[in-house]
Structure formats: C-alpha cells, structure tokens
C-alpha cells in the first residue's frame, strides 16, 4: 500500500508542477520579493520590515492561490478526462487516491514555496547577517496554513465543480481571515439562538488569522511556545478533519 | 460457492433518478463467468455494458443486487486484486511515457518493487507497445494508446481481464493484432470479460456470449447455442457446365466459380431441385451443408425479438 500511495503522489506531483498557474505565482512572488529586498528607498530598519512584510505576504498569497487553483479542479478533471478509471480499478481504497492527490499537489506547491522562502531568508541574511528563529516559525506556519487551505479545497471539490470550489474556498478563506474580531464582536451583541449560531459558525470556520506571525516577525515580538503548539495542533486537526470528510464524501460519489 | 466464479452477478440493477423521473439503465442482471473463460458482453450503444462494468469495478453503486469478483464483494478494494481493466476510451497523463505509466500502475497493482521492471517490459511486449514505450503518451496515435491501455491492464499479471471495447476505433490491422493478443492471453488461462461491438471477433475468441439489450440480459451461452440453423444450404459441385451454371443462378443466390468448383447458396425449398439438376447434368456434388447463423445474425434476431421498451417504460 505505501508503494501505491507514493506512486499516486508522484503522479499528482508531476502533474501539478507542470501547471502554469504555479509557475506564474512563484515567478511573480520572487520578482516582488527581490524588488522589495534590493531596491533601497528607506533606511535599513524600514527596509528589513518591508522585506519581511512583503516576503510573508507573497509566500502566503502565492501558496494559497496555487493550492486552490491546483486542487479545485483536480478531482473534477480526473473524472471528466477519465484518467481516474484505470487508477480506481486497482485494489486501492478511494480515500488513498484522494489523499495522494492532495499530498502530491501540496508537495508541488511546497516546492515553489520553498524557493520563495529560501529567497526571503537569503534577503534577510543579506540585510541582517542573521535569520531569527521567528522567521523560520512564521514560514513554517504559512506552510501549515496552505495545507489547511488545500484540505478545504479538496473537501469542497468532492461536492462542487472547479469554479464553485475555488470561489467557495476563497470566500471561506477570506471569512476565516476576518472572522476573529468581527464574529466575536457579533456574538457578544446577540443572545440565545442567534448567539449560538454565530458562535458555532465561528468555531466551524477555519481561523486563518491564527497561523499568521507576520506582524510578530516584522515588529520583532515574541510568541509563546505554548501558543505555537496550540495553533500547530489546530491546523493539523482541522486539515485532517477536512481530508477525512473528503474521503467520506468521495467514497459515496459516483465516478 | 462463489469462489469458483471469476465474476458472479446477482440481480444487479441500477436506477438513475432525477426530480421528475427515474431511468433503469441495468435491470436485474444475473450471470456467472467461470475462471479461465472468455466471455463476450454484447449490446448496442446504451445497452448497459459499460454501466455493468462500472458497477463491477465499484465506480458506481448498484441500486439493487450484488456482484463478486473471485468471491469478494465488488465494493471491497481487494476484489480488484486480480483484475486488469482496460477502459473504453483510455486517457492517461499525456506527459508520461508508457514505461513510466506502467511502472506507476505496477505499484498500484501491488507488484513488488524488484519485479516492476520485468513486469513492465513483459506487459509492453505482450501488448506490442514496446517499440514506442519511450515516447510521451500525448504523442501516440489512438491505436498505440489502446495498446498502452492493454499493457496497463496486464502489468499486474491479473487473472481477470475486464476489457471495455478494446478494439474500438482501431484500424483492421490493429484489430487483428489486438485479437491475437487476446488469443494468447486466453491460451495462458486468463479469464477475459470482453465488451465489444465487433461480433465477428467475439465469435472467434469467446467461449460464451452474453447479449444485453436495454439493460436486460436477453441471452447467455456458447456461440453455438445462440446461433441457429438457417434454411439456407451451401452447395459445392464440380463438373458444372455453363448451361447448368446458368440454371443454378436462377435457383440459387451467391453462385460463384472457384477453380473447378461451383459454390452456391440455396433455400431449403430449392435443395431437391438443385440436386436433381446437378445429377441430371452428371455434375459431381461435393458437399451439401445446412448453413448456421453468424453471431451477428443471431444477435440481431435476439435483439429484434425482444419486447420493445420505450424510454417511458424504462422510466416507469
């Protein structure tokens, strides 16, 4: 079974790294990061902040958009183009196929993100001659956030066509990015059933903001290790839940 | 009881329902395929052949009924352990070469790593796809892609081959080659479940034939059991002079001269008259054989004699 899984991951990875959307995202991010890091308009302190800020934003943006566009149509096209049939005719569970598809595409996005992260670290090294541990932590949590966005995309792709999947994922992504302050405030202003609905919705939505340590990195703040652990466990559990639901949904679907 | 059969289907039914109506694509289908047998699955377009295969491979779930592959319920992944499947219109990642594709499928089929290279080369050779195995699949012709699809089905050394229209879209030469490959597989003792439109080819290689029409199984048996004697007789005679040949042409259809012999086909009512004519002209009657239906004729007879089911009936 592990050989079958890795064979599928390889196929998914090879397909994903050929997609233009990934090339464009990575290239664009590298260009923006390089411009931010090399063109000096400000003094060193501000310049470093801009490098950190731009680098983290581009890493997150390129990673998230790439994973959404790569995974939103993956399952749909496999079924439409019938490439899925010879694979599902093998003695492998459907869940394995889905997880391998997700892992392969995520690995391709991670490959691009690693290129961007290396560039960011190199730029920080050039300016500061050291790289803080928090920079590495912030980058690692961006990887985790992208994994969660990918898992959410896979889950929605088992129900909807690519355009709807991409739209819904981005909508939930935005909602998850905004929700912390707004929904909390909204819940406090309501009572009874309405409050329960808002609280439940708030809990069910992915809390994207929790993964972002950009501000802490830019302003050289410290983040408690316990909080990092909590966010890490949250990210892994949320992604695993999305994938588990996808497996359940795809298992019932006719291909 | 079920392990004796490579395929066992009992009452398989699939009903597609929408808000306004339901449609039965396959209705109460039951059949068994014995291990080592070659079975042709015949039917017109939309008869339910591919739908049945999809249910066997658990791509879709039947509304009613069950199916087993080597005794294992088809909804379990391990039921497909001994199966090699060739889809009707095979599509593979275009950037892979056949060799890369087969290596991946060998892993999916559970072929041990140390055997992969051997199995891939063997499958490519058997499907006669070895001479273009280094080219990307996107650059192959349809016939070549069909051969890659067959090689893909064979790479796990399956005992049961489920082939959905393997000769679809192939030119006559490729079709004969495909038939020869299937003949070799049959001689190796593989079980072959073959859906096809090419009745002549099915007749040549299949031990039994299942005829499905509008989702219902109409007939299942050996080609000899399904075909009937016709009222036509084939007459071969020698020393037939020009006058007799002319008379023969008025009594028989398909009169042709083949060297010294004259071959003619006549109806039962004219047999006595023809033999009397030949005897009177002192021609030599070499053979007189009652003609059997071809599988194509039997298929048409069986399908045309089936009760006509309209879309509304099926929906009901």
Coordinates of N, CA and C in Angstrom, one line a residue, chain A residues 3-5 7-8 10-12 14-16 18 81-94 96 251-255, chain B residues 14 16 54 57-61 77 80-81 83 85 87 89 91-93 95-96 104-105 107-109 111-113 116 152-153 155:
Chain A
X3 N 3.7 1.8 -1.4 CA 4.2 2.0 -2.8 C 3.1 2.6 -3.7
X4 N 1.9 2.0 -3.5 CA 0.8 2.6 -4.3 C 0.6 4.0 -4.0
X5 N 0.6 4.4 -2.7 CA 0.4 5.7 -2.3 C 1.5 6.7 -2.9
X7 N 3.3 6.1 -5.5 CA 3.2 6.2 -6.9 C 2.2 7.2 -7.3
X8 N 1.1 7.3 -6.6 CA 0.0 8.2 -6.8 C 0.4 9.7 -6.5
X10 N 3.4 10.8 -6.6 CA 4.4 11.2 -7.7 C 3.6 11.6 -8.9
X11 N 2.6 10.9 -9.3 CA 1.8 11.3 -10.5 C 1.2 12.6 -10.3
X12 N 0.6 12.8 -9.1 CA -0.1 14.1 -8.7 C 0.9 15.2 -8.7
X14 N 3.9 15.4 -10.3 CA 4.3 15.6 -11.7 C 3.3 16.4 -12.5
X15 N 2.0 16.1 -12.2 CA 1.0 16.9 -13.0 C 1.0 18.4 -12.5
X16 N 1.1 18.5 -11.1 CA 0.9 19.9 -10.5 C 2.1 20.8 -10.9
X18 N 3.7 20.9 -13.5 CA 3.6 21.3 -14.9 C 2.6 22.4 -15.1
X81 N -11.9 13.7 -17.6 CA -11.0 13.1 -18.6 C -10.8 11.6 -18.5
X82 N -11.5 11.0 -17.5 CA -11.5 9.6 -17.3 C -10.1 9.0 -17.0
X83 N -9.2 9.8 -16.5 CA -7.9 9.3 -16.1 C -8.1 8.6 -14.8
X84 N -9.2 8.8 -14.1 CA -9.4 8.2 -12.8 C -9.7 6.7 -12.9
X85 N -10.3 6.2 -14.0 CA -10.8 4.9 -14.1 C -9.7 3.8 -13.9
X86 N -8.7 3.9 -14.7 CA -7.7 2.8 -14.5 C -7.1 2.8 -13.1
X87 N -7.1 3.9 -12.5 CA -6.5 4.0 -11.1 C -7.5 3.4 -10.1
X88 N -8.7 3.8 -10.2 CA -9.7 3.2 -9.2 C -10.0 1.8 -9.5
X89 N -9.6 1.3 -10.7 CA -9.8 -0.2 -10.9 C -8.8 -1.0 -10.2
X90 N -7.8 -0.4 -9.6 CA -6.8 -1.1 -8.9 C -7.3 -1.4 -7.5
X91 N -6.6 -2.3 -6.8 CA -7.1 -2.6 -5.4 C -6.7 -1.6 -4.4
X92 N -7.1 -0.4 -4.6 CA -6.7 0.7 -3.6 C -8.0 1.4 -3.2
X93 N -8.1 1.8 -1.9 CA -9.3 2.5 -1.5 C -9.4 3.9 -2.1
X94 N -10.6 4.4 -2.3 CA -10.7 5.7 -2.9 C -10.0 6.8 -2.1
X96 N -7.4 6.6 -0.4 CA -5.9 6.7 -0.7 C -5.6 7.5 -1.9
X251 N -16.1 8.7 -1.2 CA -16.4 7.3 -1.2 C -17.9 7.1 -1.6
X252 N -18.7 8.0 -1.4 CA -20.1 7.9 -1.8 C -20.4 8.4 -3.2
X253 N -19.5 9.1 -3.8 CA -19.7 9.7 -5.1 C -19.6 8.7 -6.2
X254 N -20.4 8.9 -7.3 CA -20.3 8.0 -8.4 C -19.3 8.7 -9.4
X255 N -18.4 7.9 -10.0 CA -17.4 8.4 -10.9 C -17.7 8.0 -12.3
Chain B
X14 N -29.5 -0.9 -11.7 CA -29.2 0.5 -11.4 C -30.3 1.4 -11.9
X16 N -31.4 5.3 -12.2 CA -31.0 6.7 -12.1 C -32.2 7.5 -11.9
X54 N -18.9 -0.7 -14.9 CA -18.7 0.3 -13.8 C -19.1 -0.2 -12.4
X57 N -16.7 -2.7 -11.1 CA -15.4 -2.2 -10.5 C -15.7 -1.1 -9.4
X58 N -17.0 -1.0 -9.1 CA -17.4 -0.2 -8.0 C -17.2 1.3 -8.3
X59 N -17.2 1.7 -9.5 CA -17.2 3.1 -9.9 C -18.5 3.7 -9.5
X60 N -19.6 2.9 -9.7 CA -20.9 3.4 -9.4 C -21.6 2.3 -8.5
X61 N -22.5 2.6 -7.7 CA -23.1 1.7 -6.7 C -24.5 1.2 -7.3
X77 N -12.1 -3.0 -2.0 CA -11.0 -2.8 -2.9 C -10.2 -4.1 -3.2
X80 N -10.6 -6.2 -6.4 CA -9.9 -5.9 -7.7 C -8.4 -6.3 -7.7
X81 N -8.1 -7.1 -6.7 CA -6.7 -7.6 -6.6 C -6.2 -8.3 -7.9
X83 N -7.7 -8.2 -10.9 CA -8.3 -7.6 -12.1 C -7.4 -6.6 -12.8
X85 N -8.0 -3.8 -15.9 CA -9.1 -3.2 -16.5 C -8.6 -2.3 -17.7
X87 N -10.2 0.6 -20.0 CA -11.4 1.4 -20.3 C -11.7 1.6 -21.8
X89 N -12.4 4.3 -23.6 CA -11.6 5.4 -24.3 C -10.5 5.7 -23.3
X91 N -7.6 7.3 -21.3 CA -6.9 8.6 -21.2 C -5.9 8.4 -20.1
X92 N -4.7 8.8 -20.4 CA -3.6 8.8 -19.4 C -2.9 10.1 -19.4
X93 N -2.2 10.4 -18.3 CA -1.4 11.7 -18.3 C -0.5 11.8 -19.6
X95 N 2.0 13.6 -20.4 CA 3.4 13.8 -20.3 C 4.2 12.6 -19.9
X96 N 3.5 11.5 -19.5 CA 4.2 10.3 -19.1 C 4.5 9.5 -20.3
X104 N 4.1 3.0 -12.6 CA 3.1 3.5 -11.6 C 2.0 2.5 -11.4
X105 N 1.5 2.0 -12.5 CA 0.4 1.0 -12.3 C 0.8 -0.3 -11.7
X107 N 3.0 -0.4 -9.3 CA 2.9 -0.1 -7.9 C 1.5 -0.2 -7.4
X108 N 0.6 0.4 -8.2 CA -0.8 0.4 -7.7 C -1.4 -1.1 -7.7
X109 N -0.9 -1.9 -8.6 CA -1.4 -3.3 -8.6 C -0.8 -4.2 -7.5
X111 N 2.6 -4.9 -7.4 CA 3.7 -5.7 -7.9 C 4.9 -5.3 -7.0
X112 N 5.7 -6.3 -6.5 CA 6.8 -6.0 -5.7 C 7.8 -5.1 -6.5
X113 N 8.6 -4.3 -5.8 CA 9.5 -3.3 -6.4 C 10.5 -4.1 -7.3
X116 N 9.1 -5.0 -10.7 CA 8.4 -4.0 -11.6 C 9.0 -3.9 -13.0
X152 N -1.3 -1.6 -19.7 CA -1.6 -1.1 -18.3 C -2.5 -2.1 -17.6
X153 N -3.4 -2.7 -18.3 CA -4.3 -3.7 -17.7 C -3.5 -5.0 -17.4
X155 N -0.2 -5.3 -16.6 CA 1.1 -5.1 -15.9 C 1.1 -5.8 -14.5

